[in-house]
Tab-separated table of C-alpha atoms in Angstrom:
chain	number	residue	atom	x	y	z
E	1	UNK	CA	0.000	0.000	0.000
E	2	UNK	CA	1.277	3.441	-0.863
E	3	UNK	CA	1.890	5.715	2.094
E	4	UNK	CA	2.501	9.412	2.515
E	5	UNK	CA	5.326	8.776	4.960
E	6	UNK	CA	7.829	10.383	2.605
E	7	UNK	CA	6.052	13.351	1.058
E	8	UNK	CA	7.742	15.924	-1.101
E	9	UNK	CA	10.195	17.897	1.006
E	10	UNK	CA	9.424	21.295	-0.548
E	11	UNK	CA	7.786	23.798	1.756
E	12	UNK	CA	4.917	24.571	-0.634
E	13	UNK	CA	4.090	20.893	-1.019
E	14	UNK	CA	3.461	20.709	2.736
E	15	UNK	CA	0.777	23.388	2.510
E	16	UNK	CA	-2.836	22.479	1.859
E	17	UNK	CA	-5.813	22.339	4.239
E	18	UNK	CA	-4.224	24.754	6.748
E	19	UNK	CA	-3.266	27.321	4.119
E	20	UNK	CA	-6.684	27.276	2.440
E	21	UNK	CA	-8.457	27.402	5.816
E	22	UNK	CA	-6.392	30.410	6.896
E	23	UNK	CA	-7.055	32.210	3.615
E	24	UNK	CA	-10.787	31.464	3.815
E	25	UNK	CA	-10.750	33.057	7.266
E	26	UNK	CA	-10.338	36.424	5.503
E	27	UNK	CA	-13.671	36.192	3.715
E	28	UNK	CA	-15.738	39.271	2.700
E	29	UNK	CA	-17.456	39.136	6.078
E	30	UNK	CA	-14.061	39.310	7.781
E	31	UNK	CA	-12.909	42.070	5.433
E	32	UNK	CA	-16.021	44.055	6.307
E	33	UNK	CA	-15.470	43.531	10.026
E	34	UNK	CA	-11.800	44.494	9.880
E	35	UNK	CA	-12.616	47.548	7.776
E	36	UNK	CA	-15.158	48.655	10.357
E	37	UNK	CA	-12.675	48.104	13.168
E	38	UNK	CA	-9.957	50.104	11.385
E	39	UNK	CA	-12.313	52.940	10.525
E	40	UNK	CA	-13.927	53.153	13.965
E	41	UNK	CA	-11.003	52.441	16.306
E	42	UNK	CA	-7.961	53.178	14.148
E	43	UNK	CA	-5.066	51.004	15.313
E	44	UNK	CA	-6.609	50.524	18.765
E	45	UNK	CA	-7.670	46.902	18.294
E	46	UNK	CA	-4.594	45.676	16.436
E	47	UNK	CA	-3.386	43.868	19.562
E	48	UNK	CA	-6.269	41.397	19.285
E	49	UNK	CA	-4.722	39.786	16.195
E	50	UNK	CA	-1.407	39.120	17.947
E	51	UNK	CA	-3.280	37.875	21.002
E	52	UNK	CA	-5.575	35.570	19.027
E	53	UNK	CA	-2.904	34.101	16.726
E	54	UNK	CA	-1.658	31.294	19.033
E	55	UNK	CA	-5.252	30.534	19.989
E	56	UNK	CA	-6.434	30.141	16.395
E	57	UNK	CA	-3.395	27.993	15.572
E	58	UNK	CA	-4.125	25.746	18.554
E	59	UNK	CA	-7.805	25.177	17.807
E	60	UNK	CA	-7.320	24.713	14.060
E	61	UNK	CA	-4.575	22.200	14.770
E	62	UNK	CA	-7.027	20.379	17.028
E	63	UNK	CA	-9.557	20.279	14.174
E	64	UNK	CA	-6.957	18.963	11.737
E	65	UNK	CA	-5.761	16.282	14.159
E	66	UNK	CA	-9.315	15.082	14.761
E	67	UNK	CA	-9.719	14.513	11.038
E	68	UNK	CA	-6.305	12.958	10.372
E	69	UNK	CA	-6.083	10.790	13.493
E	70	UNK	CA	-9.637	9.424	13.558
E	71	UNK	CA	-10.344	9.467	9.819
E	72	UNK	CA	-13.682	11.089	10.660
E	73	UNK	CA	-14.895	14.663	10.904
E	74	UNK	CA	-16.044	16.533	13.993
E	75	UNK	CA	-19.738	15.733	13.533
E	76	UNK	CA	-19.079	12.025	12.919
E	77	UNK	CA	-16.993	11.841	16.098
E	78	UNK	CA	-19.777	13.531	18.026
E	79	UNK	CA	-22.218	10.998	16.571
E	80	UNK	CA	-20.004	8.112	17.694
E	81	UNK	CA	-19.195	9.261	21.218
E	82	UNK	CA	-21.724	11.839	22.482
E	83	UNK	CA	-25.509	12.269	22.811
E	84	UNK	CA	-27.396	12.706	19.527
E	85	UNK	CA	-29.368	15.826	20.640
E	86	UNK	CA	-26.077	17.605	21.278
E	87	UNK	CA	-24.890	16.739	17.773
E	88	UNK	CA	-28.115	18.028	16.202
E	89	UNK	CA	-27.850	21.271	18.189
E	90	UNK	CA	-24.235	21.874	17.163
E	91	UNK	CA	-24.847	21.160	13.477
E	92	UNK	CA	-28.015	23.273	13.535
E	93	UNK	CA	-26.110	26.222	14.977
E	94	UNK	CA	-23.386	25.762	12.368
E	95	UNK	CA	-25.936	25.816	9.545
E	96	UNK	CA	-27.511	29.033	10.832
E	97	UNK	CA	-24.140	30.752	11.145
E	98	UNK	CA	-22.958	29.518	7.741
E	99	UNK	CA	-26.098	30.597	5.890
E	100	UNK	CA	-25.902	34.086	7.402
E	101	UNK	CA	-22.205	34.205	6.550
E	102	UNK	CA	-22.857	32.991	3.001
E	103	UNK	CA	-25.497	35.661	2.492
E	104	UNK	CA	-23.161	38.372	3.761
E	105	UNK	CA	-20.230	37.189	1.638
E	106	UNK	CA	-22.200	36.771	-1.583
E	107	UNK	CA	-23.873	40.149	-1.146
E	108	UNK	CA	-20.462	41.762	-0.610
E	109	UNK	CA	-19.135	40.147	-3.791
E	110	UNK	CA	-22.132	41.369	-5.789
E	111	UNK	CA	-21.728	44.871	-4.366
E	112	UNK	CA	-18.014	44.873	-5.254
E	113	UNK	CA	-18.791	44.064	-8.896
E	114	UNK	CA	-21.433	46.790	-8.863
E	115	UNK	CA	-18.809	49.278	-7.705
E	116	UNK	CA	-16.377	48.240	-10.418
E	117	UNK	CA	-18.678	48.048	-13.454
E	118	UNK	CA	-22.169	49.044	-12.295
E	119	UNK	CA	-25.276	46.995	-12.993
E	120	UNK	CA	-27.689	44.794	-11.001
E	121	UNK	CA	-26.062	43.775	-7.721
E	122	UNK	CA	-28.744	41.176	-6.998
E	123	UNK	CA	-28.019	39.395	-10.260
E	124	UNK	CA	-24.280	39.404	-9.613
E	125	UNK	CA	-24.891	37.896	-6.175
E	126	UNK	CA	-26.998	35.096	-7.637
E	127	UNK	CA	-24.458	34.392	-10.388
E	128	UNK	CA	-21.630	34.155	-7.851
E	129	UNK	CA	-23.668	31.684	-5.818
E	130	UNK	CA	-24.416	29.518	-8.850
E	131	UNK	CA	-20.801	29.651	-10.007
E	132	UNK	CA	-19.492	28.470	-6.622
E	133	UNK	CA	-21.992	25.592	-6.568
E	134	UNK	CA	-21.021	24.462	-10.066
E	135	UNK	CA	-17.289	24.574	-9.322
E	136	UNK	CA	-17.657	22.449	-6.187
E	137	UNK	CA	-19.856	19.904	-7.945
E	138	UNK	CA	-17.918	19.619	-11.213
E	139	UNK	CA	-14.251	19.634	-10.154
E	140	UNK	CA	-12.543	16.653	-8.566
E	141	UNK	CA	-11.079	17.142	-5.099
E	142	UNK	CA	-7.487	17.165	-6.367
E	143	UNK	CA	-8.193	19.846	-8.981
E	144	UNK	CA	-10.460	21.788	-6.646
E	145	UNK	CA	-7.832	21.804	-3.903
E	146	UNK	CA	-5.304	23.218	-6.364
E	147	UNK	CA	-7.766	25.942	-7.414
E	148	UNK	CA	-8.322	26.940	-3.786
E	149	UNK	CA	-4.581	26.997	-3.142
E	150	UNK	CA	-4.015	29.419	-6.040
E	151	UNK	CA	-7.036	31.498	-4.991
E	152	UNK	CA	-5.202	32.401	-1.777
E	153	UNK	CA	-3.056	34.739	-3.877
E	154	UNK	CA	-6.017	37.139	-4.080
E	155	UNK	CA	-5.335	38.118	-0.481
E	156	UNK	CA	-2.107	39.835	-1.496
E	157	UNK	CA	-4.333	42.627	-2.822
E	158	UNK	CA	-4.652	43.867	0.761
E	159	UNK	CA	-0.906	43.820	1.312
E	160	UNK	CA	-0.627	46.032	-1.786
E	161	UNK	CA	-3.270	48.408	-0.393
E	162	UNK	CA	-1.170	48.864	2.759
E	163	UNK	CA	1.855	49.773	0.638
E	164	UNK	CA	0.016	52.755	-0.883
E	165	UNK	CA	-1.882	53.739	2.288
E	166	UNK	CA	1.009	55.638	3.960
E	167	UNK	CA	0.703	53.845	7.286
E	168	UNK	CA	2.500	55.452	10.264
E	169	UNK	CA	4.388	52.289	11.101
E	170	UNK	CA	5.617	53.387	14.509
E	171	UNK	CA	2.084	53.876	15.802
E	172	UNK	CA	0.740	50.843	13.979
E	173	UNK	CA	3.360	48.410	15.298
E	174	UNK	CA	3.166	49.812	18.829
E	175	UNK	CA	-0.559	49.090	18.833
E	176	UNK	CA	0.223	45.392	18.372
E	177	UNK	CA	1.833	45.104	21.799
E	178	UNK	CA	0.253	47.977	23.763
E	179	UNK	CA	-3.506	47.403	24.065
E	180	UNK	CA	-5.825	50.399	24.288
E	181	UNK	CA	-8.854	49.115	26.177
E	182	UNK	CA	-12.213	50.899	26.078
E	183	UNK	CA	-14.952	49.770	28.443
E	184	UNK	CA	-17.825	50.318	26.052
E	185	UNK	CA	-20.396	48.130	24.364
E	186	UNK	CA	-19.081	49.061	20.926
E	187	UNK	CA	-15.553	48.017	21.871
E	188	UNK	CA	-16.737	44.691	23.343
E	189	UNK	CA	-18.831	43.980	20.253
E	190	UNK	CA	-15.827	44.728	18.033
E	191	UNK	CA	-13.616	42.337	20.019
E	192	UNK	CA	-16.200	39.539	19.729
E	193	UNK	CA	-16.568	40.278	16.002
E	194	UNK	CA	-12.798	40.059	15.493
E	195	UNK	CA	-12.602	36.800	17.407
E	196	UNK	CA	-15.612	35.558	15.433
E	197	UNK	CA	-13.863	36.134	12.128
E	198	UNK	CA	-10.603	34.704	13.475
E	199	UNK	CA	-11.899	31.604	15.284
E	200	UNK	CA	-14.928	30.535	13.238
E	201	UNK	CA	-16.968	27.301	13.498
E	202	UNK	CA	-17.007	26.631	9.756
E	203	UNK	CA	-13.197	26.579	9.693
E	204	UNK	CA	-13.136	23.750	12.251
E	205	UNK	CA	-15.347	21.472	10.165
E	206	UNK	CA	-13.611	22.414	6.917
E	207	UNK	CA	-10.050	21.686	8.039
E	208	UNK	CA	-11.039	18.373	9.633
E	209	UNK	CA	-12.863	17.424	6.435
E	210	UNK	CA	-9.933	18.407	4.240
E	211	UNK	CA	-7.539	16.244	6.242
E	212	UNK	CA	-9.837	13.296	5.562
E	213	UNK	CA	-9.892	14.177	1.846
E	214	UNK	CA	-6.072	14.261	1.844
E	215	UNK	CA	-5.934	10.934	3.633
E	216	UNK	CA	-8.161	9.375	0.968
E	217	UNK	CA	-6.197	10.985	-1.845
E	218	UNK	CA	-2.941	9.473	-0.571
E	219	UNK	CA	-4.687	6.127	0.116
E	220	UNK	CA	-3.507	5.891	3.717
E	221	UNK	CA	-5.215	4.861	6.933
E	222	UNK	CA	-6.168	7.107	9.875
E	223	UNK	CA	-3.293	7.686	12.276
E	224	UNK	CA	-5.151	5.960	15.116
E	225	UNK	CA	-4.645	2.759	13.093
E	226	UNK	CA	-1.070	3.564	11.977
E	227	UNK	CA	0.376	5.573	14.889
E	228	UNK	CA	3.946	4.945	13.647
E	229	UNK	CA	3.227	7.478	10.874
E	230	UNK	CA	2.049	10.121	13.344
E	231	UNK	CA	5.347	12.000	13.746
E	232	UNK	CA	5.813	13.339	10.202
E	233	UNK	CA	2.071	13.775	9.651
E	234	UNK	CA	1.481	15.825	12.801
E	235	UNK	CA	4.558	17.904	11.918
E	236	UNK	CA	3.078	18.573	8.468
E	237	UNK	CA	-0.222	19.603	10.048
E	238	UNK	CA	1.600	21.970	12.404
E	239	UNK	CA	3.584	23.644	9.596
E	240	UNK	CA	0.514	23.887	7.361
E	241	UNK	CA	-1.670	25.339	10.125
E	242	UNK	CA	0.956	27.788	11.360
E	243	UNK	CA	1.518	29.081	7.833
E	244	UNK	CA	-2.178	29.401	7.035
E	245	UNK	CA	-3.054	31.188	10.274
E	246	UNK	CA	-0.034	33.502	10.000
E	247	UNK	CA	-1.112	34.392	6.464
E	248	UNK	CA	-4.641	35.064	7.714
E	249	UNK	CA	-3.469	37.277	10.584
E	250	UNK	CA	-1.105	39.325	8.393
E	251	UNK	CA	-3.859	40.005	5.851
E	252	UNK	CA	-6.320	40.924	8.617
E	253	UNK	CA	-3.828	43.386	10.055
E	254	UNK	CA	-3.180	44.803	6.585
E	255	UNK	CA	-6.893	45.604	6.224
E	256	UNK	CA	-7.053	47.241	9.665
E	257	UNK	CA	-3.878	49.246	9.039
E	258	UNK	CA	-5.052	50.375	5.595
E	259	UNK	CA	-8.469	51.543	6.774
E	260	UNK	CA	-7.028	53.122	9.924
E	261	UNK	CA	-4.449	55.085	7.893
E	262	UNK	CA	-7.019	56.260	5.351
E	263	UNK	CA	-10.614	56.212	6.604
E	264	UNK	CA	-10.076	56.724	10.348
E	265	UNK	CA	-7.364	59.317	9.770
E	266	UNK	CA	-9.763	61.301	7.588
E	267	UNK	CA	-12.686	61.176	10.008
E	268	UNK	CA	-14.624	58.361	8.295
E	269	UNK	CA	-15.762	56.157	11.176
E	270	UNK	CA	-19.053	54.604	10.023
E	271	UNK	CA	-18.302	51.750	7.591
E	272	UNK	CA	-20.780	48.877	7.461
E	273	UNK	CA	-19.540	46.696	4.591
E	274	UNK	CA	-16.379	45.817	2.760
E	275	UNK	CA	-17.845	47.410	-0.394
E	276	UNK	CA	-18.386	50.681	1.452
E	277	UNK	CA	-14.796	50.535	2.648
E	278	UNK	CA	-13.586	50.093	-0.943
E	279	UNK	CA	-15.717	53.010	-2.135
E	280	UNK	CA	-14.562	55.245	0.711
E	281	UNK	CA	-10.932	54.506	-0.140
E	282	UNK	CA	-11.219	55.933	-3.657
E	283	UNK	CA	-11.150	59.682	-2.863
E	284	UNK	CA	-8.493	59.216	-0.158
E	285	UNK	CA	-6.078	56.563	-1.457
E	286	UNK	CA	-6.906	56.729	-5.163
E	287	UNK	CA	-8.435	54.484	-7.804
E	288	UNK	CA	-5.651	51.905	-7.565
E	289	UNK	CA	-6.295	51.187	-3.875
E	290	UNK	CA	-10.051	51.210	-4.490
E	291	UNK	CA	-9.805	48.677	-7.315
E	292	UNK	CA	-7.447	46.397	-5.361
E	293	UNK	CA	-9.744	46.432	-2.352
E	294	UNK	CA	-12.827	45.637	-4.464
E	295	UNK	CA	-11.083	42.895	-6.436
E	296	UNK	CA	-9.841	41.398	-3.190
E	297	UNK	CA	-13.440	41.114	-1.948
E	298	UNK	CA	-14.372	39.136	-5.051
E	299	UNK	CA	-11.270	36.905	-4.899
E	300	UNK	CA	-11.623	36.078	-1.226
E	301	UNK	CA	-15.334	35.460	-1.681
E	302	UNK	CA	-14.669	32.925	-4.428
E	303	UNK	CA	-12.375	31.173	-1.958
E	304	UNK	CA	-14.558	31.450	1.153
E	305	UNK	CA	-18.061	30.735	-0.180
E	306	UNK	CA	-17.222	27.144	-1.214
E	307	UNK	CA	-15.486	26.617	2.127
E	308	UNK	CA	-18.587	27.781	4.033
E	309	UNK	CA	-20.924	25.582	1.997
E	310	UNK	CA	-18.474	22.674	2.043
E	311	UNK	CA	-18.089	22.748	5.818
E	312	UNK	CA	-21.883	22.618	6.173
E	313	UNK	CA	-21.976	19.631	3.809
E	314	UNK	CA	-19.334	17.749	5.809
E	315	UNK	CA	-21.247	18.381	9.045
E	316	UNK	CA	-24.679	17.377	7.704
E	317	UNK	CA	-23.540	14.147	6.021
E	318	UNK	CA	-21.530	13.141	9.088
E	319	UNK	CA	-24.522	13.857	11.331
E	320	UNK	CA	-26.572	11.328	9.348
E	321	UNK	CA	-23.705	8.839	9.153
E	322	UNK	CA	-23.530	9.171	5.363
E	323	UNK	CA	-20.332	9.329	3.347
E	324	UNK	CA	-19.684	12.674	1.663
E	325	UNK	CA	-16.649	13.928	-0.235
E	326	UNK	CA	-15.646	16.517	-2.807
E	327	UNK	CA	-14.135	13.618	-4.747
E	328	UNK	CA	-17.434	11.726	-4.930
E	329	UNK	CA	-19.665	11.824	-7.986
E	330	UNK	CA	-22.806	13.955	-7.471
E	331	UNK	CA	-25.039	10.906	-8.022
E	332	UNK	CA	-23.187	9.071	-5.235
E	333	UNK	CA	-23.255	11.941	-2.720
E	334	UNK	CA	-26.625	13.616	-3.161
E	335	UNK	CA	-26.931	14.825	0.428
E	336	UNK	CA	-23.405	16.256	0.411
E	337	UNK	CA	-23.786	18.247	-2.801
E	338	UNK	CA	-27.418	19.023	-2.011
E	339	UNK	CA	-26.332	20.690	1.236
E	340	UNK	CA	-23.762	22.751	-0.673
E	341	UNK	CA	-26.410	23.918	-3.134
E	342	UNK	CA	-29.159	24.587	-0.579
E	343	UNK	CA	-27.011	26.515	1.906
E	344	UNK	CA	-25.503	28.640	-0.863
E	345	UNK	CA	-28.895	29.442	-2.388
E	346	UNK	CA	-30.372	30.210	1.040
E	347	UNK	CA	-27.496	32.634	1.522
E	348	UNK	CA	-28.325	34.266	-1.811
E	349	UNK	CA	-32.006	34.476	-0.854
E	350	UNK	CA	-31.312	36.588	2.247
E	351	UNK	CA	-30.980	39.676	0.068
E	352	UNK	CA	-34.513	39.119	-1.260
E	353	UNK	CA	-36.283	38.791	2.116
E	354	UNK	CA	-35.462	42.195	3.539
E	355	UNK	CA	-32.323	41.296	5.499
E	356	UNK	CA	-29.835	44.139	5.179
E	357	UNK	CA	-26.533	42.702	3.896
E	358	UNK	CA	-24.718	45.724	5.320
E	359	UNK	CA	-25.565	44.769	8.880
E	360	UNK	CA	-25.360	41.021	8.262
E	361	UNK	CA	-21.666	41.374	7.393
E	362	UNK	CA	-20.824	42.527	10.891
E	363	UNK	CA	-23.321	40.361	12.726
E	364	UNK	CA	-22.333	37.237	10.837
E	365	UNK	CA	-18.945	37.611	12.515
E	366	UNK	CA	-20.588	38.132	15.903
E	367	UNK	CA	-22.802	35.055	15.423
E	368	UNK	CA	-19.709	32.984	14.669
E	369	UNK	CA	-18.034	34.335	17.781
E	370	UNK	CA	-21.012	33.405	19.945
E	371	UNK	CA	-21.340	29.887	18.487
E	372	UNK	CA	-17.650	29.009	18.500
E	373	UNK	CA	-17.247	28.343	22.245
E	374	UNK	CA	-19.640	25.353	22.590
E	375	UNK	CA	-18.224	23.782	19.430
E	376	UNK	CA	-14.710	24.248	20.761
E	377	UNK	CA	-15.685	22.513	24.006
E	378	UNK	CA	-16.865	19.483	22.026
E	379	UNK	CA	-13.660	19.448	19.951
E	380	UNK	CA	-11.503	19.507	23.062
E	381	UNK	CA	-13.485	16.613	24.526
E	382	UNK	CA	-13.061	14.611	21.310
E	383	UNK	CA	-9.325	15.232	20.993
E	384	UNK	CA	-8.738	14.066	24.574
E	385	UNK	CA	-10.971	10.996	24.226
E	386	UNK	CA	-8.944	7.756	23.833
E	387	UNK	CA	-11.966	6.028	22.301
E	388	UNK	CA	-11.775	8.507	19.416
E	389	UNK	CA	-8.038	9.241	19.197
E	390	UNK	CA	-6.538	5.946	20.359
E	391	UNK	CA	-2.997	6.496	21.650
E	392	UNK	CA	-2.763	9.891	19.916
E	393	UNK	CA	-4.797	12.015	22.305
E	394	UNK	CA	-3.722	15.653	22.433
E	395	UNK	CA	-0.640	16.412	24.557
E	396	UNK	CA	-0.749	18.449	27.762
E	397	UNK	CA	0.692	21.682	26.363
E	398	UNK	CA	-1.604	21.711	23.330
E	399	UNK	CA	-4.548	20.813	25.568
E	400	UNK	CA	-3.878	23.787	27.822
E	401	UNK	CA	-3.641	26.147	24.842
E	402	UNK	CA	-6.820	24.687	23.332
E	403	UNK	CA	-8.777	25.176	26.546
E	404	UNK	CA	-7.414	28.714	26.874
E	405	UNK	CA	-8.704	29.467	23.369
E	406	UNK	CA	-12.073	28.000	24.325
E	407	UNK	CA	-12.169	30.036	27.528
E	408	UNK	CA	-11.312	33.258	25.684
E	409	UNK	CA	-14.204	32.732	23.267
E	410	UNK	CA	-16.576	31.993	26.140
E	411	UNK	CA	-15.494	35.090	28.113
E	412	UNK	CA	-15.721	37.304	25.022
E	413	UNK	CA	-19.279	36.106	24.448
E	414	UNK	CA	-20.266	36.762	28.076
E	415	UNK	CA	-18.749	40.271	27.936
E	416	UNK	CA	-20.594	40.980	24.702
E	417	UNK	CA	-23.979	40.079	26.172
E	418	UNK	CA	-23.194	41.943	29.396
E	419	UNK	CA	-22.587	45.161	27.480
E	420	UNK	CA	-25.655	44.995	25.224
């Protein structure tokens, strides 16, 4: 049997699920949230990205290890080892959050095209939704994974925006290590929103699912069955996750720095969507920065929308104990691809039922922040459960970091509700 014990030694070849997951973290919803934070608070909340980085690495590594060690996703492990009502509740919450997030992201993509060329935003939103469904259904996993990997390059648009934004780097870098705390409801909501876009439930299910897809592609067994292969595989997961989350954090900071240096510095504090941020940049930073920002929204949306729908599909099929994979033929995985189509189209439909996409961008991030903590608790229970992980239960240091991340999300949620 072929094994992946001796993979290609190049750095890029080691990147996959972690890199794509990190890039998908900077979806249009996240771009909108970070733009709002930069416009409203300037550099004041930059410290949250440095603070959250080790936490997001820890919990995403937990998700990846669940998939690679057990050969099953988060929902399937919950089905095997925990009460069924709890599983239904967790998957139901994920679906709600993902549909809201999908609606916000697709609406932002449609609005970005409208800014660039004009025309019917609603039609653009629908076309983006249909395009993402078709791509996920038609392409094989191997080709689709390669497409997603290349799509991460769209995030460099925001690094380019920072270059032309004339950021005062002394102030910006100081803000990373010197927190400026404000005891207000708006500040608490912004912190929860940032954490919600950084540590998001859909990313947990996606990365676990992608590790299973990689395992099948390489025709190897779960690590709980072949623990001798665990060393190099867990090292690969660590490198992949660290790289993806670092990429995500750098891009998030770039968006905050760019909007703080332009919008906040010029008295523009009320930004509700990523498209509004792009439009507001034009008279301040010029057409080049405006176009890069708008194109980045579209590029990241094309990356994130399939990830959101795909994570829902993994969770739903696992909940019912049915096999589902991006490598399966549509006729052999009707529930999997049906979930992708239905969740995406429900996201599109939100714009037609009177839900304001401008507000949903921000609140989608808050919803994710609120829902993350209970899902993280379940993940930590799974990864420490010998019945699920065999001899490869999570080590003490990683367990402590994972529980700290879970505690931070829980405290942030409590503070948010206390300041409403």
